[in-house]
Short mmCIF file of C-alpha atoms in Angstrom, two decimals:
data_model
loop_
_atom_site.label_atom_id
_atom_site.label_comp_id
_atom_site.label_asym_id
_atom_site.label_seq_id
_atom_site.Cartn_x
_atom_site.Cartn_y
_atom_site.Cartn_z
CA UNK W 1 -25.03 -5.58 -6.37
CA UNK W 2 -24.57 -6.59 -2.72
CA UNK W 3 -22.15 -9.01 -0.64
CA UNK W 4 -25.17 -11.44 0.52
CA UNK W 5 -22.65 -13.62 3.03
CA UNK W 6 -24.15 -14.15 6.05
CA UNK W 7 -21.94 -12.18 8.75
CA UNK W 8 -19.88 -9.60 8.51
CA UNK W 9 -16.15 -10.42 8.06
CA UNK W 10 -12.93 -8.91 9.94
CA UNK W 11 -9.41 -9.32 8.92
CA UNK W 12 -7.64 -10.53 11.92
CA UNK W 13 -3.80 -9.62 10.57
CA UNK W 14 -4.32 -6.22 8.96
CA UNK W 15 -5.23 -3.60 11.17
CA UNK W 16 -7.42 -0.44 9.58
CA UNK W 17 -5.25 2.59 8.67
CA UNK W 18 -6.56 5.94 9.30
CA UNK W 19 -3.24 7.48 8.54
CA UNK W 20 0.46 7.36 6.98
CA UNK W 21 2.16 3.35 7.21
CA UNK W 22 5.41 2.13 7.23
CA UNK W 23 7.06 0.68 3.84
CA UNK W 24 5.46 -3.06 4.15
CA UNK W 25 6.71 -5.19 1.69
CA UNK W 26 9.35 -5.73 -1.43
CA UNK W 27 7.98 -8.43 -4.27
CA UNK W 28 10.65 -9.33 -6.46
CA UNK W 29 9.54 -10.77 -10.05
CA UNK W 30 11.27 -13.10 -12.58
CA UNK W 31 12.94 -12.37 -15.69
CA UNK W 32 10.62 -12.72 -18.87
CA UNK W 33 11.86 -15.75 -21.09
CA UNK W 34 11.41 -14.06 -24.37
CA UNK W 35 15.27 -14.27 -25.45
CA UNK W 36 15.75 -10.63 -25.19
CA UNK W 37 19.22 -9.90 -23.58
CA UNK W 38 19.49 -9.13 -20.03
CA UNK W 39 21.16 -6.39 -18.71
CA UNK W 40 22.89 -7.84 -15.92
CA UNK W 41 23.22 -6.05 -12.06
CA UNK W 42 20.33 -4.09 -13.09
CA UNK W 43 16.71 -4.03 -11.19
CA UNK W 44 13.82 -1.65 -11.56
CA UNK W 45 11.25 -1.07 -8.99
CA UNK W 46 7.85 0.21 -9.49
CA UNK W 47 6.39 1.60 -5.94
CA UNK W 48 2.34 0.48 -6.17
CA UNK W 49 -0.21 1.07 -3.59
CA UNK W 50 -3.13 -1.15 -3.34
CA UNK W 51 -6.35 -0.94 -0.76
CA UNK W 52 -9.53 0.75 -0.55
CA UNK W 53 -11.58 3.39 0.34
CA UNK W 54 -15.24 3.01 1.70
CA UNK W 55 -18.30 5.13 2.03
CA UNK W 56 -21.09 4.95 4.61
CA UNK W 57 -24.09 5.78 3.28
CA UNK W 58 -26.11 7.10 6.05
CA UNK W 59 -28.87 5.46 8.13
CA UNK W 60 -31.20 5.87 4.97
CA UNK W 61 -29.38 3.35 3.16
CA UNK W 62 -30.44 -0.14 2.06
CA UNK W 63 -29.63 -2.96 4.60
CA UNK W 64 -27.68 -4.40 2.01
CA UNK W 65 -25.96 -1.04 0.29
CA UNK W 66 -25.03 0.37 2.93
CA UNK W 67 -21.25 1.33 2.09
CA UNK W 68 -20.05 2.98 -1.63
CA UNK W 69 -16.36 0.83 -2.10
CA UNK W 70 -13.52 1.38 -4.30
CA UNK W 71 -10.98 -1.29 -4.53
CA UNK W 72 -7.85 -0.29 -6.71
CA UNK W 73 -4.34 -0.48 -7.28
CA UNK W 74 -2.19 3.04 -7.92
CA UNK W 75 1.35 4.24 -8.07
CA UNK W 76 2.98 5.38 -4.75
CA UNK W 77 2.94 8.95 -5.86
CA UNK W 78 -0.40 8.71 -7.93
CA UNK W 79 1.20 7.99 -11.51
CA UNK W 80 0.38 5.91 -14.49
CA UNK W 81 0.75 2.45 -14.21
CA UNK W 82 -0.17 1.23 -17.49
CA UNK W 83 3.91 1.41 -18.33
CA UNK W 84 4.36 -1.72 -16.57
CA UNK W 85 1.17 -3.49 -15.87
CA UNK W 86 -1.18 -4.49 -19.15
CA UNK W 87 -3.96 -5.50 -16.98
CA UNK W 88 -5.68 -5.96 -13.38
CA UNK W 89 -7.83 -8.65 -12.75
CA UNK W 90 -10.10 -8.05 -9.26
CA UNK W 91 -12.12 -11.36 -7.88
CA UNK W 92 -14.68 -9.98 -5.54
CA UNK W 93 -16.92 -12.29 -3.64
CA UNK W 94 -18.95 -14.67 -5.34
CA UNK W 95 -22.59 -13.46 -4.41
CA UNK W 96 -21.84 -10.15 -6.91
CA UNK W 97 -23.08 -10.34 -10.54
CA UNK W 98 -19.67 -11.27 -12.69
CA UNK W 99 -17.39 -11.83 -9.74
CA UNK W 100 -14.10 -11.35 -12.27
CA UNK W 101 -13.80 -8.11 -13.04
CA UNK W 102 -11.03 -6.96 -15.51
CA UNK W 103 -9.90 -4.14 -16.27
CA UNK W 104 -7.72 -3.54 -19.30
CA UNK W 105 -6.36 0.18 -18.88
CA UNK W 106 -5.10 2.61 -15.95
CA UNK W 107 -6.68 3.41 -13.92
CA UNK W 108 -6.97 -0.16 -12.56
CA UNK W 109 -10.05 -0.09 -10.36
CA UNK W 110 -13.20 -0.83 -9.56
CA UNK W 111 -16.41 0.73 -7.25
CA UNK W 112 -19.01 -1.28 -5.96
CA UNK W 113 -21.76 -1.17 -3.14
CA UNK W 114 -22.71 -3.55 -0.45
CA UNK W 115 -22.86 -4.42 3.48
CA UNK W 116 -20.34 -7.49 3.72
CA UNK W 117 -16.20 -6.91 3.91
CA UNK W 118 -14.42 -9.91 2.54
CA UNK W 119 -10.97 -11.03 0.94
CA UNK W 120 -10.33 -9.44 -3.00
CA UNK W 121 -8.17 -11.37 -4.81
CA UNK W 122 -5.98 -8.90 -7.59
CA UNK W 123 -3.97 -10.25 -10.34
CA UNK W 124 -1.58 -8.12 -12.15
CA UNK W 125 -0.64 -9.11 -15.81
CA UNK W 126 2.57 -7.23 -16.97
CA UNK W 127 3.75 -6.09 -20.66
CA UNK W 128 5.47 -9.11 -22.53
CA UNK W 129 9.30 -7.17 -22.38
CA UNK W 130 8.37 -6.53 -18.48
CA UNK W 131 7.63 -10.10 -16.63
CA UNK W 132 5.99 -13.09 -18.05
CA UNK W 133 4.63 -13.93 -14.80
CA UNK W 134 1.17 -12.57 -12.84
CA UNK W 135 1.48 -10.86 -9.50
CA UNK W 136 -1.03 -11.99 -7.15
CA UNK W 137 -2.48 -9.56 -4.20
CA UNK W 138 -4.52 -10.05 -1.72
CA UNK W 139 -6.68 -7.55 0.05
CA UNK W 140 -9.08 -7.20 2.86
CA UNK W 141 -12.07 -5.28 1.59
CA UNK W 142 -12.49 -2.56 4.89
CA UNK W 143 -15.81 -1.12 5.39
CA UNK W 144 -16.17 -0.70 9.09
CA UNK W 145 -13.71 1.41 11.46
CA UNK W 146 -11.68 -0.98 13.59
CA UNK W 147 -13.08 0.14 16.60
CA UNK W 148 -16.41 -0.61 16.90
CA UNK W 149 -17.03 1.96 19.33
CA UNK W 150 -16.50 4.68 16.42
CA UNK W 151 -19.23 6.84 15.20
CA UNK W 152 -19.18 6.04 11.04
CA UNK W 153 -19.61 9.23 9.29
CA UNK W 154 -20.99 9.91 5.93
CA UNK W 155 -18.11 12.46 5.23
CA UNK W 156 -15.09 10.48 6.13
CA UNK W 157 -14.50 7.19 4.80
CA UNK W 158 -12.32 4.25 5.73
CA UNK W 159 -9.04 4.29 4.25
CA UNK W 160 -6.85 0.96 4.19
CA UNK W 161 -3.91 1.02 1.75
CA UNK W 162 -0.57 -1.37 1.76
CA UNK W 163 2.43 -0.37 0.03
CA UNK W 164 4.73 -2.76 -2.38
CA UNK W 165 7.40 -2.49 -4.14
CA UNK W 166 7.70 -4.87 -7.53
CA UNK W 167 11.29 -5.33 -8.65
CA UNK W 168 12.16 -6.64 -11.94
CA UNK W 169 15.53 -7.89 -11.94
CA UNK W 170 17.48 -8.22 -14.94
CA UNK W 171 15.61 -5.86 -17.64
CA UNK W 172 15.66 -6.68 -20.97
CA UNK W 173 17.28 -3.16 -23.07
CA UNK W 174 13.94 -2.64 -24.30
CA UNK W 175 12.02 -2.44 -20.86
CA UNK W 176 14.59 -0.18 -20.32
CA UNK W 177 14.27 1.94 -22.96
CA UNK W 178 10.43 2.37 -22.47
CA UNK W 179 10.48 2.96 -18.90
CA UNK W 180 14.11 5.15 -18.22
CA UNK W 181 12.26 8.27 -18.57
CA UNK W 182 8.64 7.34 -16.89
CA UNK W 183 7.67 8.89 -13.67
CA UNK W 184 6.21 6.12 -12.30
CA UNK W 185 9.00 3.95 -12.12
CA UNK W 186 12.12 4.02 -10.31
CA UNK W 187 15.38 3.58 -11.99
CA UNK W 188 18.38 1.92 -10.97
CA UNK W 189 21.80 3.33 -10.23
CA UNK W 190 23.76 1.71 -13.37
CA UNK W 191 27.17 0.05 -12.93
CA UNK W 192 30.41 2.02 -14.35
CA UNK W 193 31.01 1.95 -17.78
CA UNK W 194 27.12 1.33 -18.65
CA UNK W 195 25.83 3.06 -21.81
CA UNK W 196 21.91 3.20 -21.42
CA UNK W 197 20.03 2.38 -24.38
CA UNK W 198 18.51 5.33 -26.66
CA UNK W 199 14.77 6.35 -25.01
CA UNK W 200 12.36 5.35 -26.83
CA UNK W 201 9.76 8.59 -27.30
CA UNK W 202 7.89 9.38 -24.48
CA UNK W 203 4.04 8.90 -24.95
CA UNK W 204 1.71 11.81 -25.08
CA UNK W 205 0.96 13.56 -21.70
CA UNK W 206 -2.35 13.30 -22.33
CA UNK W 207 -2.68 9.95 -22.83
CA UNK W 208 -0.73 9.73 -19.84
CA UNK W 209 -2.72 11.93 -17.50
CA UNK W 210 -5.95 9.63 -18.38
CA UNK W 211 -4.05 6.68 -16.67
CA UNK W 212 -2.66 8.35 -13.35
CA UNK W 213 -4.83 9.08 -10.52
CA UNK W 214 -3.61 12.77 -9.34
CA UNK W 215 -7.06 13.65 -10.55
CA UNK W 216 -9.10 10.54 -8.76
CA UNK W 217 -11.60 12.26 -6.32
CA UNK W 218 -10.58 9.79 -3.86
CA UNK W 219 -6.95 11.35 -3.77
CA UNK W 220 -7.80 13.40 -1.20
CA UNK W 221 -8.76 10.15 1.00
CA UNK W 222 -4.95 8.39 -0.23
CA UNK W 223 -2.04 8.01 2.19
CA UNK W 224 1.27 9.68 1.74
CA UNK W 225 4.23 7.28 0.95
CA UNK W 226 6.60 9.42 -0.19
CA UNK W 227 10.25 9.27 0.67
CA UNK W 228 10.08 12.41 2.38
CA UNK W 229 6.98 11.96 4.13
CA UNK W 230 8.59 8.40 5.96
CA UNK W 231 11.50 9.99 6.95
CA UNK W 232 9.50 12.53 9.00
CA UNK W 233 7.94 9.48 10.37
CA UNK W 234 10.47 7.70 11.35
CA UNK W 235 12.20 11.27 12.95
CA UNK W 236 9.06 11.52 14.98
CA UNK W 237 9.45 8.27 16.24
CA UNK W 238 12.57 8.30 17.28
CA UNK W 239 12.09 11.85 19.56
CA UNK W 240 9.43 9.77 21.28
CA UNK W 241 11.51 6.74 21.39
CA UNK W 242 14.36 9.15 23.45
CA UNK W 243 11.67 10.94 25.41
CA UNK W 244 10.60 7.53 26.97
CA UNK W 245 13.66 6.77 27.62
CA UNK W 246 14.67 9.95 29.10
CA UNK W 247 11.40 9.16 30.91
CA UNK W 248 12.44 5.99 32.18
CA UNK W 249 15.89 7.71 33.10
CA UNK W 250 14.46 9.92 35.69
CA UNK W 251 12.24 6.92 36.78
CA UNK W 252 14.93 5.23 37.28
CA UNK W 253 16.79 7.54 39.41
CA UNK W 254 14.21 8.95 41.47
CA UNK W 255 13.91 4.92 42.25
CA UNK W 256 17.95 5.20 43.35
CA UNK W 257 17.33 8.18 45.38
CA UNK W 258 14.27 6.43 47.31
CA UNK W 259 16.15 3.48 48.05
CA UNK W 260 19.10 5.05 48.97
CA UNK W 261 18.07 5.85 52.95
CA UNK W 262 17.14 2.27 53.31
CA UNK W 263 19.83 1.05 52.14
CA UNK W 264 21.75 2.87 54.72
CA UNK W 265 19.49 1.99 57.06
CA UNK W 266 20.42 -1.57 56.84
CA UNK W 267 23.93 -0.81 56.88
CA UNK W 268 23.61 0.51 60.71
CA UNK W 269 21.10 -2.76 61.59
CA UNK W 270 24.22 -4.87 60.54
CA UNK W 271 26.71 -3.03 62.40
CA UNK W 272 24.82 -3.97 65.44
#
């Protein structure tokens, strides 16, 4: 199954990432209208990761396979989604056979081959008790490394991945209860005087581990974006913000010190 469009397509506002990124974006979802109660000043956030990896196949590849793709949708730190999300819905170009691709249990993804990058549309359907709503994605399928002046490699692929964070605002007591002791999710700090409801049993590790991705092959390939590993980010950046500007301090005054015989200079001129 190929991309048969008829040039190759670049996404002009998403750069390729060959390494760590920045936190990018917060998506906050409505309340489900079941008639549940709400517990009020209460929001739970579930870190995702969407993007993809790609493969080049080699120069003995078909014109129009040449790159092995996997488009998917993860938790930050590699866990199981299905908690949270019932389904993923991925709308790839409309040259492939079956377009609409669903896919009903973690791990929601899909692998594909072809020549052609374009825009994936992903729809994520949530548990009744979690939102009532779909949350729509959109991703740039990235085959090609951004500069064109890069040697592709069989062995490493290209790697684009955005981070989101869904909140869910208002949980109903039983979202609560199913998700206050899941890894994937991250749970509020409750106001004083809140009793949390009782847990409901936690589902079998097993049945768990088939759902997460710690195991993917590609996990090598993902990015890091842990809470740790941005802090050391943003620590490295700011040593080289105050080396540049320690730079631009001795600029500065080696500038002063260059200027300061002329000046004096034309202090005698006027005295004459």
């Amino acid at each position: 199954m190929t991309n048969s469009s008829s040039s190759k397509m670049h996404s002009q506002d998403r750069p390729e990432i060959s390494g760590s990124t920045t936190k990018s974006q917060r998506t906050k979802m409505g309340k489900p209208e079941d008639g549940e109660k709400k517990l009020k000043d209460i929001e739970i956030s579930v870190p995702i990761v969407y993007g993809n990896v790609a493969f080049w196949l080699g120069k003995k590849a078909s014109e129009y396979q040449s790159h092995k793709w996997t488009v998917y949708v993860r938790g930050a730190t590699n866990e199981d989604l299905g908690v949270v999300i019932k389904r993923a819905v991925f709308q790839l170009h409309s040259s492939f056979n079956s377009p609409t691709r669903i896919v009903e249990t973690p791990p929601f993804e899909l692998s594909e081959a072809g020549w052609g990058e374009f825009e994936i549309a992903i729809t994520l359907f949530f548990h009744s008790d979690v939102c009532d709503k779909p949350l729509n994605l959109y991703h740039h399928l990235k085959l090609y490394p951004e500069d064109e002046s890069t040697t592709m490699s069989t062995k490493k692929p290209v790697v684009v991945e955005f981070y989101d964070e869904i909140a869910f605002p208002e949980p109903s007591e039983s979202f609560l209860a199913r998700v206050q002791n899941h890894p994937a999710v991250t749970f509020p700090r409750l106001p004083g005087g809140f009793t949390l409801p009782p847990p409901l049993p936690v589902e079998d590790a097993n049945r768990r581990k088939r759902g997460d991705t710690k195991d993917n092959p590609l996990t090598q390939w993902f990015m890091n974006f842990s809470e740790a590993d941005e802090l050391l980010q943003l620590a490295a950046a700011r040593q080289q913000v105050q080396a540049h500007i320690a730079k631009l301090r001795r600029q500065i005054s080696l500038i002063d010190a260059q200027r300061q015989p002329l000046k004096s200079c034309s202090d005698q001129l006027n005295l004459l």
